[in-house]
Amino acid sequence: MENLNLTVKLKFPVEHNGGLIGELNFRRMTVRDILQAEKFKNGTELEKDMRVLGNLTEQPMDVIEKLDMVDMLGEVSDLLSALMGNE
């Protein structure tokens, strides 16, 4: 799928599988991304949003869960909200 060419550089890189992830690259959103998140009926809205974030950045939930709140509450959250139409 075509990349949006939107990259968020993390202020606090995430350690994963012996390496560091210092940025998140976002791809275009699809209906499937939302449908997959909605399958977690017992999940909170935050959990569903984090699943969408994982899908759009093609990162496993382990990486998303390790994001520092400074990064999550900054540009990552703003971009995710804009992509989901919550501006």
mmCIF file of C-alpha atoms in Angstrom:
data_model
loop_
_atom_site.group_PDB
_atom_site.id
_atom_site.type_symbol
_atom_site.label_atom_id
_atom_site.label_comp_id
_atom_site.label_asym_id
_atom_site.label_seq_id
_atom_site.Cartn_x
_atom_site.Cartn_y
_atom_site.Cartn_z
ATOM 1 C CA MET A 1 0.000 0.000 0.000
ATOM 2 C CA GLU A 2 1.198 3.495 -0.815
ATOM 3 C CA ASN A 3 2.988 5.297 2.010
ATOM 4 C CA LEU A 4 1.570 8.674 2.991
ATOM 5 C CA ASN A 5 5.142 9.931 3.292
ATOM 6 C CA LEU A 6 4.247 10.958 6.819
ATOM 7 C CA THR A 7 6.905 10.155 9.333
ATOM 8 C CA VAL A 8 6.920 11.001 13.006
ATOM 9 C CA LYS A 9 10.330 11.044 14.652
ATOM 10 C CA LEU A 10 10.100 9.764 18.206
ATOM 11 C CA LYS A 11 11.709 11.811 20.965
ATOM 12 C CA PHE A 12 12.124 8.564 22.887
ATOM 13 C CA PRO A 13 12.969 5.639 20.560
ATOM 14 C CA VAL A 14 11.496 2.250 21.403
ATOM 15 C CA GLU A 15 13.652 -0.832 21.924
ATOM 16 C CA HIS A 16 12.344 -3.830 20.001
ATOM 17 C CA ASN A 17 13.989 -7.125 19.030
ATOM 18 C CA GLY A 18 17.451 -5.837 19.868
ATOM 19 C CA GLY A 19 17.125 -2.614 17.877
ATOM 20 C CA LEU A 20 15.729 0.863 18.237
ATOM 21 C CA ILE A 21 12.688 2.240 16.459
ATOM 22 C CA GLY A 22 13.192 5.984 16.181
ATOM 23 C CA GLU A 23 10.340 6.898 13.873
ATOM 24 C CA LEU A 24 6.902 5.785 12.784
ATOM 25 C CA ASN A 25 5.964 5.775 9.107
ATOM 26 C CA PHE A 26 2.256 6.035 8.402
ATOM 27 C CA ARG A 27 0.463 4.446 5.453
ATOM 28 C CA ARG A 28 -2.963 5.322 4.104
ATOM 29 C CA MET A 29 -5.919 4.199 6.209
ATOM 30 C CA THR A 30 -8.386 1.607 4.930
ATOM 31 C CA VAL A 31 -11.787 0.423 6.082
ATOM 32 C CA ARG A 32 -10.100 -2.842 7.089
ATOM 33 C CA ASP A 33 -8.039 -0.967 9.701
ATOM 34 C CA ILE A 34 -11.206 0.218 11.437
ATOM 35 C CA LEU A 35 -12.966 -3.138 11.091
ATOM 36 C CA GLN A 36 -10.026 -4.970 12.656
ATOM 37 C CA ALA A 37 -10.034 -2.594 15.615
ATOM 38 C CA GLU A 38 -13.797 -2.996 16.052
ATOM 39 C CA LYS A 39 -13.392 -6.778 16.433
ATOM 40 C CA PHE A 40 -12.169 -6.070 19.973
ATOM 41 C CA LYS A 41 -15.687 -5.484 21.293
ATOM 42 C CA ASN A 42 -14.560 -5.550 24.910
ATOM 43 C CA GLY A 43 -11.677 -3.175 24.245
ATOM 44 C CA THR A 44 -11.737 0.464 25.224
ATOM 45 C CA GLU A 45 -11.697 3.214 22.611
ATOM 46 C CA LEU A 46 -8.034 3.797 23.462
ATOM 47 C CA GLU A 47 -7.210 0.139 22.826
ATOM 48 C CA LYS A 48 -9.008 0.276 19.488
ATOM 49 C CA ASP A 49 -7.156 3.461 18.546
ATOM 50 C CA MET A 50 -3.835 1.836 19.447
ATOM 51 C CA ARG A 51 -4.666 -1.121 17.185
ATOM 52 C CA VAL A 52 -5.371 1.293 14.338
ATOM 53 C CA LEU A 53 -2.054 3.031 15.081
ATOM 54 C CA GLY A 54 -0.286 -0.325 14.938
ATOM 55 C CA ASN A 55 -1.940 -1.111 11.601
ATOM 56 C CA LEU A 56 -1.146 2.260 10.040
ATOM 57 C CA THR A 57 2.492 2.154 11.104
ATOM 58 C CA GLU A 58 2.777 -1.603 10.499
ATOM 59 C CA GLN A 59 4.241 -2.011 13.978
ATOM 60 C CA PRO A 60 3.306 -4.782 16.420
ATOM 61 C CA MET A 61 1.312 -3.913 19.523
ATOM 62 C CA ASP A 62 4.434 -4.558 21.592
ATOM 63 C CA VAL A 63 6.031 -1.493 19.983
ATOM 64 C CA ILE A 64 2.901 0.654 20.289
ATOM 65 C CA GLU A 65 2.565 -0.211 23.983
ATOM 66 C CA LYS A 66 6.174 0.875 24.590
ATOM 67 C CA LEU A 67 5.702 4.360 23.112
ATOM 68 C CA ASP A 68 6.597 7.070 25.587
ATOM 69 C CA MET A 69 3.617 9.226 26.539
ATOM 70 C CA VAL A 70 5.507 12.350 25.423
ATOM 71 C CA ASP A 71 5.568 10.912 21.909
ATOM 72 C CA MET A 72 2.051 9.489 22.103
ATOM 73 C CA LEU A 73 0.463 12.719 23.320
ATOM 74 C CA GLY A 74 2.351 14.804 20.765
ATOM 75 C CA GLU A 75 2.624 14.475 17.016
ATOM 76 C CA VAL A 76 1.653 10.763 16.958
ATOM 77 C CA SER A 77 -1.716 11.438 18.579
ATOM 78 C CA ASP A 78 -2.351 14.495 16.419
ATOM 79 C CA LEU A 79 -1.611 12.600 13.226
ATOM 80 C CA LEU A 80 -3.670 9.566 14.231
ATOM 81 C CA SER A 81 -6.606 11.794 15.150
ATOM 82 C CA ALA A 82 -6.397 13.632 11.819
ATOM 83 C CA LEU A 83 -6.227 10.377 9.853
ATOM 84 C CA MET A 84 -9.302 9.090 11.688
ATOM 85 C CA GLY A 85 -11.215 12.307 10.931
ATOM 86 C CA ASN A 86 -11.257 13.571 14.518
ATOM 87 C CA GLU A 87 -9.764 17.002 13.918
#
